[in-house]
Backbone as a chain_set.jsonl record, in Angstrom:
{"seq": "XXXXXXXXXXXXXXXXXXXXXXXXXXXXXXXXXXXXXXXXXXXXXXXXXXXXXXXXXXXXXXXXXXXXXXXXXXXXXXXXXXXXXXXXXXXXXXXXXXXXXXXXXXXXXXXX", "coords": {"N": [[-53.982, -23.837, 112.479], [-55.124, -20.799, 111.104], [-58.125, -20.258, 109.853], [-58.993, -17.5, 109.136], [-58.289, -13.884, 109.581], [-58.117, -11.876, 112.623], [-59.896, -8.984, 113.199], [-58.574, -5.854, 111.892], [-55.963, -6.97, 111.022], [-54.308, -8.399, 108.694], [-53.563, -11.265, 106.145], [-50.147, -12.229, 105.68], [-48.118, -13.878, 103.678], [-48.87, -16.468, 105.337], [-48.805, -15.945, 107.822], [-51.018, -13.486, 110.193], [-50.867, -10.394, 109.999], [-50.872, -7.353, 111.792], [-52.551, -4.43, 110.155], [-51.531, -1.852, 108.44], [-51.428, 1.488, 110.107], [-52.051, 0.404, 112.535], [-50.607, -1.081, 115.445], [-49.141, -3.993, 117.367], [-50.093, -5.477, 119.99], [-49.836, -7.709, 121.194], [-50.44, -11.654, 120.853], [-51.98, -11.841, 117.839], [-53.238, -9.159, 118.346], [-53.975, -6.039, 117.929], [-53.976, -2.668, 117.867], [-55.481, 0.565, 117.038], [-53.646, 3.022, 115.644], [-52.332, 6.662, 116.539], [-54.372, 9.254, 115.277], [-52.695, 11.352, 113.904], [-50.572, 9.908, 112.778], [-49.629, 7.796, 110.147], [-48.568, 5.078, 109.72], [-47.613, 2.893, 113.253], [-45.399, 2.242, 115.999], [-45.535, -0.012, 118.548], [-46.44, 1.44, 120.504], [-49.738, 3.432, 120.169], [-49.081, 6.04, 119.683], [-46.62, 6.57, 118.654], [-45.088, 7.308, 115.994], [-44.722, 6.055, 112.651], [-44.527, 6.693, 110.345], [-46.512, 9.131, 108.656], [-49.432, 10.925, 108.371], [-51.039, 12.421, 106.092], [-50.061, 15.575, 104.51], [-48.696, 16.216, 107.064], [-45.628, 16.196, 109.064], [-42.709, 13.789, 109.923], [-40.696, 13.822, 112.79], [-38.54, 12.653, 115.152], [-40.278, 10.436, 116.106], [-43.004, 11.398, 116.141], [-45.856, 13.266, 114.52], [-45.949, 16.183, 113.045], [-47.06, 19.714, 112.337], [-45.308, 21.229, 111.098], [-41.759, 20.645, 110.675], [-39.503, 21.535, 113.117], [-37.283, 24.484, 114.124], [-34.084, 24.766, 112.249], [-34.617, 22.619, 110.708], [-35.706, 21.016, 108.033], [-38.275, 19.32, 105.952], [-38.336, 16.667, 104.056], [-40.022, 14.542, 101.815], [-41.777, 13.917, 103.834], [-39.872, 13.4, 106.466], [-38.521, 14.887, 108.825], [-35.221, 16.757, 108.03], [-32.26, 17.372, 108.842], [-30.626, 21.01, 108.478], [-28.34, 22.287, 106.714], [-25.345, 23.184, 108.972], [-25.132, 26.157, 109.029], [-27.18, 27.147, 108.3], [-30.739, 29.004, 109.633], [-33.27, 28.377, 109.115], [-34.334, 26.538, 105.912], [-34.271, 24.7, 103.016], [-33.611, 22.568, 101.915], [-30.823, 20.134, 102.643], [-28.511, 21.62, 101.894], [-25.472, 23.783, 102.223], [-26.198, 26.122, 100.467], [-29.036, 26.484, 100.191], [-30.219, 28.194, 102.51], [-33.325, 29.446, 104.354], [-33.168, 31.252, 106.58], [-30.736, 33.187, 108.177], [-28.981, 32.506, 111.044], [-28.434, 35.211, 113.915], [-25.504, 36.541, 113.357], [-25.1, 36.433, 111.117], [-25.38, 37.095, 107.035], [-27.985, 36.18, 104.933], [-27.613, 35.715, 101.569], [-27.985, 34.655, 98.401], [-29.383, 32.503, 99.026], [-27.374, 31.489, 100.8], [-25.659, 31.885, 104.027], [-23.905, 33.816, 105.077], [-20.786, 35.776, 106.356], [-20.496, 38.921, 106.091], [-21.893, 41.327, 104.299]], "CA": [[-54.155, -23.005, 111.294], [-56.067, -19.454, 111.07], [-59.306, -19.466, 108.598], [-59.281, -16.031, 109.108], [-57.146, -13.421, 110.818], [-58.615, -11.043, 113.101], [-60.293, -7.064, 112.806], [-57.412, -4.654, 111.959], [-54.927, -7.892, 111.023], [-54.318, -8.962, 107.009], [-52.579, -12.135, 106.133], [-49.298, -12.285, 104.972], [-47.669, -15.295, 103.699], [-49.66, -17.706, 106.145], [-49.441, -15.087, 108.797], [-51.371, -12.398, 110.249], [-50.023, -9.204, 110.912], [-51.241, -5.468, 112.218], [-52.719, -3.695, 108.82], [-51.048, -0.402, 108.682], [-52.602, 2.305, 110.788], [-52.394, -0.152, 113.245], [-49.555, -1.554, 116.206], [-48.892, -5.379, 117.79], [-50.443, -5.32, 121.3], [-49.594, -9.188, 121.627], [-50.93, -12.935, 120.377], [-53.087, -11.909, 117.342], [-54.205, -7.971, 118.26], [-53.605, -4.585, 117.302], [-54.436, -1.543, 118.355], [-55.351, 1.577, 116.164], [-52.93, 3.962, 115.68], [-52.899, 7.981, 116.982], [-54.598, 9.45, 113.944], [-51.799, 11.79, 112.99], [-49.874, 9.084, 112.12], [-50.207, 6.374, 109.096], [-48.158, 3.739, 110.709], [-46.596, 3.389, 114.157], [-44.826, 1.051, 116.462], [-45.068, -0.559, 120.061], [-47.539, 2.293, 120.701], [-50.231, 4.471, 119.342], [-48.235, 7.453, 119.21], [-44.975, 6.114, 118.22], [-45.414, 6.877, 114.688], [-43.183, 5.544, 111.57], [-44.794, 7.472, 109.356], [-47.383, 9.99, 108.867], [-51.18, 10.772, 107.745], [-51.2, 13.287, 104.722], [-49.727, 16.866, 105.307], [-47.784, 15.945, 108.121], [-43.863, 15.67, 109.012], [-41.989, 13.254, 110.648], [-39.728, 14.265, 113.669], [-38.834, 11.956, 116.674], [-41.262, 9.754, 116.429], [-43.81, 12.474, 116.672], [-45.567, 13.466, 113.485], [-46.201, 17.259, 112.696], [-47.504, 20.352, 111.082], [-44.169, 21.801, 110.277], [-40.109, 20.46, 111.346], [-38.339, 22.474, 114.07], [-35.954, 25.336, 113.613], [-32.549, 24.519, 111.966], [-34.801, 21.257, 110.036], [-36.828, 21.041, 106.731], [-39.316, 18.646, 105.447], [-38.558, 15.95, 102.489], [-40.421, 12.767, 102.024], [-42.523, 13.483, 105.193], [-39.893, 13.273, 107.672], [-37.664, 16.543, 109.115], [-34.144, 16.377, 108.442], [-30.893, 18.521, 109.299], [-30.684, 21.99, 108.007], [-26.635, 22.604, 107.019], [-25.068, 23.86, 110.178], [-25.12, 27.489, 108.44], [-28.638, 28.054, 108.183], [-31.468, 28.704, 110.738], [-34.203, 28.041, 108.335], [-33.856, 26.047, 105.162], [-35.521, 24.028, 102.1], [-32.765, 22.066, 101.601], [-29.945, 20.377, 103.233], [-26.958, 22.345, 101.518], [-25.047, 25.464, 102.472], [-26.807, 27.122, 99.788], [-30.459, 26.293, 100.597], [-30.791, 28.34, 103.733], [-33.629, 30.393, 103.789], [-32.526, 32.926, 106.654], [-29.142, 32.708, 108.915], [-28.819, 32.974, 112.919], [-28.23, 37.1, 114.162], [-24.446, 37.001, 113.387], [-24.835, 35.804, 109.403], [-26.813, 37.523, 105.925], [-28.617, 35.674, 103.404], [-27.052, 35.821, 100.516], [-28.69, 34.138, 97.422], [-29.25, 31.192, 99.944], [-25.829, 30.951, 101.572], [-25.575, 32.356, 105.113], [-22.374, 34.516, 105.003], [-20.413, 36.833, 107.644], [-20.819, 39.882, 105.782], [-22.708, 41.469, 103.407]], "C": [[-55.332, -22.062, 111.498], [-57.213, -19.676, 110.066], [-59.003, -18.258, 108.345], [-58.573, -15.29, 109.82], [-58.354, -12.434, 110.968], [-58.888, -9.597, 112.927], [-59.069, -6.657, 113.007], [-55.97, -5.581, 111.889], [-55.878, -8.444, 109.316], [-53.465, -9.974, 107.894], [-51.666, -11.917, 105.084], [-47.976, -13.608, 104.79], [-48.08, -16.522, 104.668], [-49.801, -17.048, 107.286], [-50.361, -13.932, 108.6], [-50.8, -11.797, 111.32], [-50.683, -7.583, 111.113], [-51.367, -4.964, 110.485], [-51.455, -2.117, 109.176], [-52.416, 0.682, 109.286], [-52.647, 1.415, 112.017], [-51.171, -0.694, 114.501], [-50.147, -2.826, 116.697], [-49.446, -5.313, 119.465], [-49.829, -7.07, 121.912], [-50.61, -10.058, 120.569], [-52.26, -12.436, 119.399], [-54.37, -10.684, 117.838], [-53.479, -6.903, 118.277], [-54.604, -3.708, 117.517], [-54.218, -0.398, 116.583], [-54.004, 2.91, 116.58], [-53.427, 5.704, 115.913], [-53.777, 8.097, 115.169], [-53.721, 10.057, 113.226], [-50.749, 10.462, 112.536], [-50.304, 7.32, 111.098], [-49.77, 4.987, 109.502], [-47.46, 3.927, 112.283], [-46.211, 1.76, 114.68], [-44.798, 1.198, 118.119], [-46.364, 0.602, 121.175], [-48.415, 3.057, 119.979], [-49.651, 5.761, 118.911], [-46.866, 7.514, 118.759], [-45.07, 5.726, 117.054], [-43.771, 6.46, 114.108], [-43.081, 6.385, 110.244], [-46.345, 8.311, 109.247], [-48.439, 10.248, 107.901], [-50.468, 12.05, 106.845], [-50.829, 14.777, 105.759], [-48.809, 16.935, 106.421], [-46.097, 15.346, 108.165], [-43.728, 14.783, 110.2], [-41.131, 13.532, 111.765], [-40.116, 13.288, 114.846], [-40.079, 10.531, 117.026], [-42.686, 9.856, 116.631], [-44.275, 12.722, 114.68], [-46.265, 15.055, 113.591], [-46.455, 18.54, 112.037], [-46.414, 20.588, 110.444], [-43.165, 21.279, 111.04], [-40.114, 21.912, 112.339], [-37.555, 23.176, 113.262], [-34.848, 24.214, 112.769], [-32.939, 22.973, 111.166], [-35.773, 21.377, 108.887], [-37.371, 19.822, 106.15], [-38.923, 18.056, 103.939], [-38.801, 14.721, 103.089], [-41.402, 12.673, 102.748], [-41.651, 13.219, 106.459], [-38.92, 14.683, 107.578], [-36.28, 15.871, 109.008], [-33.471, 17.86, 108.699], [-30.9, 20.101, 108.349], [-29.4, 21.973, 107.699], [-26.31, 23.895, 108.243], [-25.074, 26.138, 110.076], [-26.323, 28.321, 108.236], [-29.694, 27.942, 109.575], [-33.125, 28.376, 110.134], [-33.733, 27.321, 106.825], [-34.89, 25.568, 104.61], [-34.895, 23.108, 101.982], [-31.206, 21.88, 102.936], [-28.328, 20.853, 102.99], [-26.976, 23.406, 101.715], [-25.739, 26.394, 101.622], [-28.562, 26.972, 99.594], [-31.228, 26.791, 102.11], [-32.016, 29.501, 103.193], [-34.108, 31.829, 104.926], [-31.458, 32.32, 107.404], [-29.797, 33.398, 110.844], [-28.598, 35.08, 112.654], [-26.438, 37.404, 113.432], [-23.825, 36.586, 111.486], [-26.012, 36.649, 108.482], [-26.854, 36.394, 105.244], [-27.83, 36.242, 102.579], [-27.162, 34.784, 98.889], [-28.501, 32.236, 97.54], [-28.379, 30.371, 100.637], [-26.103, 31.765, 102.895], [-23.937, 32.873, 104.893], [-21.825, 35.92, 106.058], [-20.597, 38.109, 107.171], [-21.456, 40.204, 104.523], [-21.462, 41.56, 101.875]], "O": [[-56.389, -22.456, 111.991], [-57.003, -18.878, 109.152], [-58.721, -17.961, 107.185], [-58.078, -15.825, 110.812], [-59.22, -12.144, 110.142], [-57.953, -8.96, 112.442], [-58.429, -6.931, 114.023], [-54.971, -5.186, 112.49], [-57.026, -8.685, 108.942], [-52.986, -9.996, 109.028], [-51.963, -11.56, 103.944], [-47.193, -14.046, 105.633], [-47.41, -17.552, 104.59], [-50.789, -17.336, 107.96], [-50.608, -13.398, 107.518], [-50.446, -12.031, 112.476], [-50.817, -6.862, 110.125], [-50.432, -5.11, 109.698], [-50.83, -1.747, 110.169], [-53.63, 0.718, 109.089], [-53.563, 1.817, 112.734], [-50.255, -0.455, 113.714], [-51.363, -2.998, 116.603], [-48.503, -4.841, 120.099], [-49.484, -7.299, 123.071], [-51.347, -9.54, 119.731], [-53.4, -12.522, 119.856], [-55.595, -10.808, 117.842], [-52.313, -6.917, 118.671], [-55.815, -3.894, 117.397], [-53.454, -0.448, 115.619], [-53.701, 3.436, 117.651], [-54.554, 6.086, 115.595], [-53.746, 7.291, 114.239], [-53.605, 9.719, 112.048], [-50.228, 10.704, 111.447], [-50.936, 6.29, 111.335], [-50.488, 3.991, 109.588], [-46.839, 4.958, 112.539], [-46.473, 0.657, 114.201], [-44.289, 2.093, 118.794], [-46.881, 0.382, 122.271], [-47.896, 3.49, 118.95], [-49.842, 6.34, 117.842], [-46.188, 8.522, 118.559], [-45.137, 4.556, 116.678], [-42.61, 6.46, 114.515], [-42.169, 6.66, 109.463], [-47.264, 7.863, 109.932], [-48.368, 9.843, 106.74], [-49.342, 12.469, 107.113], [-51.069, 15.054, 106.934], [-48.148, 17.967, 106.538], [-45.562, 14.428, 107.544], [-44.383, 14.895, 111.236], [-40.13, 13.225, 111.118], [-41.208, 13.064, 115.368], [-40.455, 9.974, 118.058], [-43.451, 8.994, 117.063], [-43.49, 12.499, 113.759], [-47.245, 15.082, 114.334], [-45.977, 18.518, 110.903], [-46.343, 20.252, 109.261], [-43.429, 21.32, 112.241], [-40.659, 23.003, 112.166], [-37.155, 22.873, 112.138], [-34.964, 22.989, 112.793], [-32.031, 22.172, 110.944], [-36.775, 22.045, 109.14], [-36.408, 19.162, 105.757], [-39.095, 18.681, 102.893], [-38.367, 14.082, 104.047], [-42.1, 11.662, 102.67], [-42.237, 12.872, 107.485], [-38.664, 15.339, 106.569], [-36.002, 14.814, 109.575], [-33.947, 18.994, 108.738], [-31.403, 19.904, 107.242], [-28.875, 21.465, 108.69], [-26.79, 25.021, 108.374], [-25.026, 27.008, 110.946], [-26.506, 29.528, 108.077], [-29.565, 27.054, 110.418], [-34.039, 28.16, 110.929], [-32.57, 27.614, 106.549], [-36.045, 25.654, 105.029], [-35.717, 22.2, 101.862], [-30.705, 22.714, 103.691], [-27.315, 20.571, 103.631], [-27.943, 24.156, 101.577], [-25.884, 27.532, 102.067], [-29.108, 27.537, 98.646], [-32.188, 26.292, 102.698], [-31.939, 30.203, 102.185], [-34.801, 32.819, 104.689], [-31.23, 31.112, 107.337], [-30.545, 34.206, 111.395], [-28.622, 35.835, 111.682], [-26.22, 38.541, 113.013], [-22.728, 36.512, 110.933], [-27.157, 36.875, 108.872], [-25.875, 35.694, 104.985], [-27.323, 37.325, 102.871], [-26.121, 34.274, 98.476], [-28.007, 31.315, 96.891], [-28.425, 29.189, 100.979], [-27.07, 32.501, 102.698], [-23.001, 32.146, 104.56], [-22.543, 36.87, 106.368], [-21.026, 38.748, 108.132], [-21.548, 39.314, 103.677], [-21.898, 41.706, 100.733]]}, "num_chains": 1, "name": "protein.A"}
C-alpha cells in the first residue's frame, strides 16, 4: 500500500495515476508534458488535448487547423468537400472555394 503517490501523480480510487499535463513513463512516474499541450499520451508531444488558444490536429496541437479544416472544441475537423476555407462543417459554411468555384453566401458554387 502507497501513503502517498509520487510528484506529478494524484490518487484515484486507491491508485496513482499521471495528473494531467503529465504522461506514464512506467512503475509509478510521469513525465511533464510539451507545454503546448494540456494532456498527452505515451510521449511529451503526443498531445490529447491542448493548452488555451490552441487546436488540435494529429496529435500535434496548434495556432490555427490546416487548409480545407476549421476549429471547434479545440480540435480541427473536416471542412465539407466544397470549401477551401470554412467555419463550419456544412456546404454552406465555406468561407472561400478552390480556383474553379465562387462564394456565394457561404456555398461554393460553379458559377456566379
Amino acid at each position: 500500500c502507497l501513503d502517498e503517490c509520487p510528484e506529478l501523480m494524484i490518487e484515484e480510487n486507491g491508485v496513482c495515476v499521471c495528473r494531467d499535463g503529465t504522461f506514464d513513463v512506467g512503475v509509478l512516474d510521469c513525465q511533464p508534458c510539451d507545454s503546448s499541450c494540456a494532456t498527452c499520451v505515451n510521449e511529451a508531444n503526443s498531445c490529447t488535448s491542448c493548452a488555451n488558444g490552441l487546436v488540435l490536429h494529429m496529435n500535434q496541437c496548434l495556432d490555427e487547423c490546416p487548409e480545407f479544416m476549421f476549429g471547434e472544441n479545440g480540435v480541427c475537423r473536416d471542412c465539407h468537400e466544397n470549401c477551401f476555407t470554412c467555419d463550419g462543417s456544412s456546404s454552406s459554411d465555406c468561407l472561400s472555394c478552390d480556383n474553379d468555384s465562387f462564394l456565394s453566401s457561404g456555398s461554393c458554387v460553379d458559377s456566379c
